[in-house]
XYZ file of C-alpha atoms in Angstrom:
394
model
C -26.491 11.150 23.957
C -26.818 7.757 25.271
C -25.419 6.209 21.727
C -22.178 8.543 22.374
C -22.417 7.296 25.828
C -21.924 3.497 24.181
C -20.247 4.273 21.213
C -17.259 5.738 23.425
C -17.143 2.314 25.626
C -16.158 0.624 22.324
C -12.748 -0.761 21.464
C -11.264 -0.746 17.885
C -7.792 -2.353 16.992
C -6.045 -1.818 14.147
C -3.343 -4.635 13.215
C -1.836 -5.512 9.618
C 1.558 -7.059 9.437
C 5.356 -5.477 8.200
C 9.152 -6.223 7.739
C 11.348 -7.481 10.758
C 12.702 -4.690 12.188
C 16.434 -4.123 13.463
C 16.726 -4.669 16.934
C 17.447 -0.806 17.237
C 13.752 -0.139 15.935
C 12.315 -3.236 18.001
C 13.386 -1.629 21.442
C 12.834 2.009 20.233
C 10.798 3.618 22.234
C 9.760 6.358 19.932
C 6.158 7.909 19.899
C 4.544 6.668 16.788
C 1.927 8.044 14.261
C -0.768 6.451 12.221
C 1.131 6.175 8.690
C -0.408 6.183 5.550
C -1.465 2.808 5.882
C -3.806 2.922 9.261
C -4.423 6.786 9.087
C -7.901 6.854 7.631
C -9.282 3.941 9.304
C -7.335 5.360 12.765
C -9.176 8.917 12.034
C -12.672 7.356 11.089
C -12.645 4.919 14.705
C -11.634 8.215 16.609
C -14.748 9.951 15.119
C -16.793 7.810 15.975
C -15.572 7.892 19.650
C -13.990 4.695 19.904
C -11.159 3.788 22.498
C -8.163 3.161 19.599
C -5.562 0.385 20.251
C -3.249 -0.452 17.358
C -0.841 -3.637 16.981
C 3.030 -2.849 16.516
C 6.814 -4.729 15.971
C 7.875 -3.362 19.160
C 9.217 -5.259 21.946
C 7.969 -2.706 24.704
C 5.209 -1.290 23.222
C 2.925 -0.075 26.537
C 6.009 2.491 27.332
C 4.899 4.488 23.383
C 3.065 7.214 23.032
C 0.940 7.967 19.914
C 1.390 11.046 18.152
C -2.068 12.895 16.825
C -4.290 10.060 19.146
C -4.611 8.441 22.103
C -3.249 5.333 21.024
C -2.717 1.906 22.893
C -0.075 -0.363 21.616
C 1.087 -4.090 21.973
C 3.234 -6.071 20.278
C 1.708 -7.825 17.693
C 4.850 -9.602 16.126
C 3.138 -9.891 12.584
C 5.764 -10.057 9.670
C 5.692 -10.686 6.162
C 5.970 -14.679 5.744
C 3.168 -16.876 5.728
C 5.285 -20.150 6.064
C 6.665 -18.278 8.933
C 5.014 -21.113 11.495
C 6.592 -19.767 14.889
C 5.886 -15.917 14.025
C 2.964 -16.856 13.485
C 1.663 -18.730 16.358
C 3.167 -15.947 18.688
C 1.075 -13.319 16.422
C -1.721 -15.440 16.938
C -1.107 -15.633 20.937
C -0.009 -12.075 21.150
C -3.728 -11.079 20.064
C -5.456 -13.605 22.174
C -3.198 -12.506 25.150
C -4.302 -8.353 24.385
C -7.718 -9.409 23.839
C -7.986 -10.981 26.949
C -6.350 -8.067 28.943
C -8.540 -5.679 27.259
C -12.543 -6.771 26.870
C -13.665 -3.317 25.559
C -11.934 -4.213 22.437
C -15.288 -5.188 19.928
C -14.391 -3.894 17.015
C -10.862 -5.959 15.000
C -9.710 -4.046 11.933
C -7.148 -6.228 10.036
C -5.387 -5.786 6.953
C -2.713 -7.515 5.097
C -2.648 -11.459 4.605
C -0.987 -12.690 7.970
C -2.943 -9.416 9.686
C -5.880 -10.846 8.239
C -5.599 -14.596 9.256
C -4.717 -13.975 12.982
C -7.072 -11.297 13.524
C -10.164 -13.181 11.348
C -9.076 -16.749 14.092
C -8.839 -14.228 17.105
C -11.693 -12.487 16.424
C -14.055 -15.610 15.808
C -12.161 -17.524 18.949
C -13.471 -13.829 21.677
C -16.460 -13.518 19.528
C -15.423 -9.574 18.112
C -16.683 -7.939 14.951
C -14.462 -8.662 12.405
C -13.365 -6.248 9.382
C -10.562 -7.082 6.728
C -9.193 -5.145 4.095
C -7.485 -7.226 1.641
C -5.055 -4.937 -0.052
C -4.678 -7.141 -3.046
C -5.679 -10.612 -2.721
C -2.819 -12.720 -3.445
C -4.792 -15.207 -6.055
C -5.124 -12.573 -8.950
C -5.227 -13.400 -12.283
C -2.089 -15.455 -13.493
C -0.504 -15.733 -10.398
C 0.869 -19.348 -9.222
C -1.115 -22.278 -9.026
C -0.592 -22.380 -5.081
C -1.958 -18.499 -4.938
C -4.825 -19.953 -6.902
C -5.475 -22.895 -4.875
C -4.583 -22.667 -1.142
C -4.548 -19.321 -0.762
C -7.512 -18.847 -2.269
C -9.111 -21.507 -0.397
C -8.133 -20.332 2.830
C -9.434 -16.619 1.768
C -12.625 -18.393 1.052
C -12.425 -20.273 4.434
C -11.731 -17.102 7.068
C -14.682 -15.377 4.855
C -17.182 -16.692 6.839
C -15.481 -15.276 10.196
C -15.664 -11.670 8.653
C -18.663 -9.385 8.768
C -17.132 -6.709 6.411
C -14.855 -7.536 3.946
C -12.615 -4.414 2.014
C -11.382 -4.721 -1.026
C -9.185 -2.084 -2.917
C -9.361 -2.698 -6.376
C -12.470 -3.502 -8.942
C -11.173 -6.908 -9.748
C -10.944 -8.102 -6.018
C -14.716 -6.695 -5.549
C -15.933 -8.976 -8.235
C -14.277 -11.468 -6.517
C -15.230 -11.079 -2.900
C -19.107 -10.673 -4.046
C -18.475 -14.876 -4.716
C -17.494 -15.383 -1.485
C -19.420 -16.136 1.632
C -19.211 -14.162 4.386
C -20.271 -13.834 8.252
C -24.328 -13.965 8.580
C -25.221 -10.578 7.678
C -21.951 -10.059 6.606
C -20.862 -8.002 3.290
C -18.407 -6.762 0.612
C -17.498 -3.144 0.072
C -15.392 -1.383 -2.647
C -12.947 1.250 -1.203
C -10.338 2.427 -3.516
C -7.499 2.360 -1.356
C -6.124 3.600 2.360
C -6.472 7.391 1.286
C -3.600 10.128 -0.547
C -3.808 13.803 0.934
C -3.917 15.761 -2.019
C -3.438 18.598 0.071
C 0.617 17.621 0.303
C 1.398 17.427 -3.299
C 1.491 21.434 -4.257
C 3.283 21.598 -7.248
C 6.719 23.232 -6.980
C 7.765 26.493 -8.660
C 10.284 26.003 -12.089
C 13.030 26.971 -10.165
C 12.865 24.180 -7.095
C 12.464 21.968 -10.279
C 15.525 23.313 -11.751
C 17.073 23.380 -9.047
C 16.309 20.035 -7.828
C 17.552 18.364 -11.496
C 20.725 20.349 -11.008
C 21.713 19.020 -7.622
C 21.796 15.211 -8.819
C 23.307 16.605 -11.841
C 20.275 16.573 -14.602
C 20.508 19.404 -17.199
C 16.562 20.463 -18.354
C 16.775 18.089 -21.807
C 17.507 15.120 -20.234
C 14.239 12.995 -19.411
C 14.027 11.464 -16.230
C 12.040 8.548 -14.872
C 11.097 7.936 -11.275
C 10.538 4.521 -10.385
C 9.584 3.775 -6.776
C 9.244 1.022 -4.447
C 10.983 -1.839 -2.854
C 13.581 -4.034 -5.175
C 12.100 -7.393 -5.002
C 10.985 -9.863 -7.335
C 7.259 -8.317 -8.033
C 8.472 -4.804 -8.612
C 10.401 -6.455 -11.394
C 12.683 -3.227 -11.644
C 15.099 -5.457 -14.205
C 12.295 -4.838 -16.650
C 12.474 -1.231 -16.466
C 16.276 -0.852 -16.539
C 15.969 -3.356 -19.602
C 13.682 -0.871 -21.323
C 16.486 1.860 -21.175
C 18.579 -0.088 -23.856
C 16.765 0.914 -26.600
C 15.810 4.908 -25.229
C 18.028 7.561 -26.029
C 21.035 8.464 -24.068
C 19.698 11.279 -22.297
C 16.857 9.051 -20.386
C 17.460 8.295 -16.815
C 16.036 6.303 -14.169
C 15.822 7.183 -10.433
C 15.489 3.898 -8.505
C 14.224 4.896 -4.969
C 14.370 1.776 -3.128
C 15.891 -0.690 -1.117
C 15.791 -4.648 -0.815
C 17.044 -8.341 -1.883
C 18.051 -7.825 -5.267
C 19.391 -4.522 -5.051
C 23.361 -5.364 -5.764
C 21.856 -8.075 -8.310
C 19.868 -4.874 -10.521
C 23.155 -2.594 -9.863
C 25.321 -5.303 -11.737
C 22.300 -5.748 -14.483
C 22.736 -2.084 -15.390
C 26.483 -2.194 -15.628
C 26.189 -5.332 -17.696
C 24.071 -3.819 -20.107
C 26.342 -0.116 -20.273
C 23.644 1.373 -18.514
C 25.301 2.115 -15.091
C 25.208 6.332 -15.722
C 21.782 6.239 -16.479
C 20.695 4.536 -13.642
C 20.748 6.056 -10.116
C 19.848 4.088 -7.268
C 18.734 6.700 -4.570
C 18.149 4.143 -2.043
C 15.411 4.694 1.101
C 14.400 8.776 0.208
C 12.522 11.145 2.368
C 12.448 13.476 -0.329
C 10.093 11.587 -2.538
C 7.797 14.681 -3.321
C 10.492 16.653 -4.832
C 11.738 14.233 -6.485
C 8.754 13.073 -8.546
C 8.440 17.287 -8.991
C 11.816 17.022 -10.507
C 11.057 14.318 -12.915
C 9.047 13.904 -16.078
C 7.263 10.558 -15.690
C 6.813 7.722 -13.585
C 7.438 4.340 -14.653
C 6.287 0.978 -12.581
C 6.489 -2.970 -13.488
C 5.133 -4.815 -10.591
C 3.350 -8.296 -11.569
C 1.175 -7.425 -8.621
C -0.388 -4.921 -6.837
C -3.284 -3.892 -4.710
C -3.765 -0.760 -5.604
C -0.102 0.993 -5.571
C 0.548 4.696 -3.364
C 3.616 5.328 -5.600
C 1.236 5.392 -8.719
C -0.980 7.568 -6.896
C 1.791 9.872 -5.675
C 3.115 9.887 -9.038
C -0.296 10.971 -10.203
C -1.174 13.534 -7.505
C 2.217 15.091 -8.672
C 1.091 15.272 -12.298
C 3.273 12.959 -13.900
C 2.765 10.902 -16.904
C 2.588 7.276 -15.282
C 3.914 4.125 -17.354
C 2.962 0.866 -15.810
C 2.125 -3.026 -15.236
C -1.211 -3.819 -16.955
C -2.253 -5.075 -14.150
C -5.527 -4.413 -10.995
C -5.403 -1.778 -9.061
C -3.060 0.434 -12.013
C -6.123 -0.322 -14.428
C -7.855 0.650 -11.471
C -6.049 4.247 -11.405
C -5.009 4.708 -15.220
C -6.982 4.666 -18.691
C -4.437 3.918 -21.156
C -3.479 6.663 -23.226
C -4.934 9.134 -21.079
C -2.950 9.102 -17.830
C 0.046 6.893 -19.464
C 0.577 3.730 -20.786
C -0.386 0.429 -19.589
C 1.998 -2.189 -20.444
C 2.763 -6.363 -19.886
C 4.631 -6.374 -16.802
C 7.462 -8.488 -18.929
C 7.495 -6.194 -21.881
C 10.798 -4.205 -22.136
C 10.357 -3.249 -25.602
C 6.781 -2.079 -24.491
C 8.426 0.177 -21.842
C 10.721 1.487 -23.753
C 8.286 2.650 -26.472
C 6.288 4.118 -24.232
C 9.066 6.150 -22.902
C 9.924 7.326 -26.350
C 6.403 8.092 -27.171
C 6.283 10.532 -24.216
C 10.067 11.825 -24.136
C 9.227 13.095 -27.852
C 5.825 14.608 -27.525
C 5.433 17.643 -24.805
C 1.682 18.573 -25.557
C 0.889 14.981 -24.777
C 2.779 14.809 -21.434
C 1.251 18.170 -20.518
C -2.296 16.126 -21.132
C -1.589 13.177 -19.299
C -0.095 15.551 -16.238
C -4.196 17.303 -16.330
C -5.904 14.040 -16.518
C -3.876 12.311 -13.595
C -4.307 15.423 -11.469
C -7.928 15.457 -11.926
C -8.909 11.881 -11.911
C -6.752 10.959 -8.389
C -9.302 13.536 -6.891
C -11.101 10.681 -6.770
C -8.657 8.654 -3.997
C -8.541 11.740 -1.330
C -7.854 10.246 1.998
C -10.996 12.921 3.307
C -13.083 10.663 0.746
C -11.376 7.308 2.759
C -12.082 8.518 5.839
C -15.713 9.166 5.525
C -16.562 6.024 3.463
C -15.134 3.869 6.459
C -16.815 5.837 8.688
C -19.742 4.705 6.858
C -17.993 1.232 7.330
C -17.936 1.170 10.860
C -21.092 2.302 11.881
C -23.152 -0.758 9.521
C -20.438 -2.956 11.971
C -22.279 -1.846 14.611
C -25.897 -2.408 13.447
């Protein structure tokens, strides 16, 4: 009774870091809910009885309400860009200013890069326990000599500020055993922020049918769902390259927006490719569409460990993708799809014939992925950082 007592005087904040927001969104003043990103670590903090304050991009944020919790909010103005200086500093200041205002706060959950340099510096500066979930530490294997170097370095550096340090993926673990950490500090391997299986049931023939139909798909053409934003590292120009050398009948959903979106539109009318491409643009319907699609095809050149793959796979579709952490992390080559060089097109596109042409193996692959991404359950999640949190406390 009198651990409940203390346990429920305790503070957690969750903060990570996202896109700028319009200033529509910034002054919205819409109730918000723990996405898939903070919902396990939101649900394991409220089980343990834990007052739960969460960092948002919104300019008013003590007038929301949370949806599901009791949630307190301020405005952590965290974005995406780590040369970002200003943003930065009044992320950094935000924090200090919230933890100031609010002592019961002993317990900083950050995530993300920038999430995870201001909260590691704030946390240190008001003396808090300090855990960071690096979803995909940005000095993997052949990335640029400045990932390699200064990021790494300053990874290394804010280490020693954090007493439990997340990592996603199998190759980050291996890495984050080298590092040194807070005094009685240490290293643990969760695979990822959680999928509820429970959402993907599989759809009857006819919603398939019917679903192909309404974008205008007859049941022997073969359709490939690629998902995520269009940047450089999703390297969608690799996949739409791929389709040159695929039969006529294979086409590509593109859900998606960003930067180079008008650039990868023009790329797939330069190579005679514009009717087999279909750029969807932001979807809410993602479920139904990866029903209504035979495979899933991905070519980032990094990742952390990726939700669309897992989606894809909770779906049970045949998943062609980047040989790269966190996919080797979710498929075994030639089990649950292909693994290919992130570059590769001709690899991509044989791997799309391979699976277009054989039905018994796609049927195999669809088993295999449904089985093994039992494995990433956000219930699992949620009790292994519930685990998490109370060695925090000890």
């Amino acid at each position: 009774m009198y651990l409940a007592i203390i346990m429920s005087n305790i503070g957690f904040l969750f903060i990570s870091n996202g896109t700028k927001s319009s200033p529509e969104i910034m002054n919205s003043l819409e109730p918000i809910c723990p996405g898939s990103f903070s919902k396990a670590s939101i649900w394991a903090a409220n089980e343990m009885g834990w007052e739960l304050h969460m960092g948002i991009n919104r300019s008013h944020p003590e007038k929301i309400k949370g949806i599901g919790y009791d949630l307190k909010f301020y405005n952590q103005h965290s974005y995406r860009n780590i040369f970002a200086l200003r943003d930065n500093w009044l992320a950094y200041k935000n924090l200090c200013n919230y933890l100031k205002a609010n002592p019961q706060i002993e317990i900083i959950h950050c995530n993300t890069p920038i999430g995870g340099v201001v909260g590691r510096l704030a946390g240190r500066r008001f003396n808090k326990k300090v855990i960071y979930t690096a979803h995909g530490f940005h000095f993997f294997k052949g990335a640029p000599l400045f990932n390699r170097t200064i990021l790494k370095w300053i990874e290394m550096w804010l280490a020693h500020y954090t007493d439990i340090l997340i990592t996603i993926n199998q190759e980050d673990f291996e890495t984050s055993k080298k590092f040194r950490l807070k005094k009685g500090g240490k290293s643990v391997f969760i695979p990822g922020v959680g999928i509820n299986l429970l959402s993907f049931t599989p759809k009857s023939l006819d919603e398939r049918i019917k679903k192909r139909q309404n974008m205008g798909f007859t049941s022997d053409d073969f359709v490939l769902i690629s998902i995520g934003d269009l940047n450089d590292n999703k390297n969608t120009a690799t996949i739409i390259s791929s389709l040159q050398t695929t039969p006529d009948d294979c086409h590509l959903l593109i859900c998606g927006q960003g930067p180079l979106k008008q650039k990868l539109i023009t790329l797939a009318k330069e190579k005679g490719l514009e009717s087999r491409c279909h750029f969807l643009g932001y979807r809410k319907d993602i479920k139904e569409l990866l029903y209504a699609s035979d495979a899933f095809i991905m070519a980032s050149k990094r990742e952390g460990l990726p939700r669309s793959t897992m989606e894809a796979m909770a779906a049970g579709l045949p998943c062609i993708v980047s040989n790269i952490r966190g996919n080797k992390d979710l498929i075994e080559n030639g089990k649950g799809g292909f693994l290919i060089n992130p570059t590769e097109a001709l690899g991509y596109s044989n791997a799309i014939n391979k699976l277009k042409g054989n039905i018994e193996s796609r049927i195999a692959m669809s088993e295999y992925n449904r089985e093994k991404i039992k494995e990433f359950d956000i219930g699992i999640i949620e009790q292994k950082l519930c685990e998490v949190f109370k060695f925090v406390l000890c």
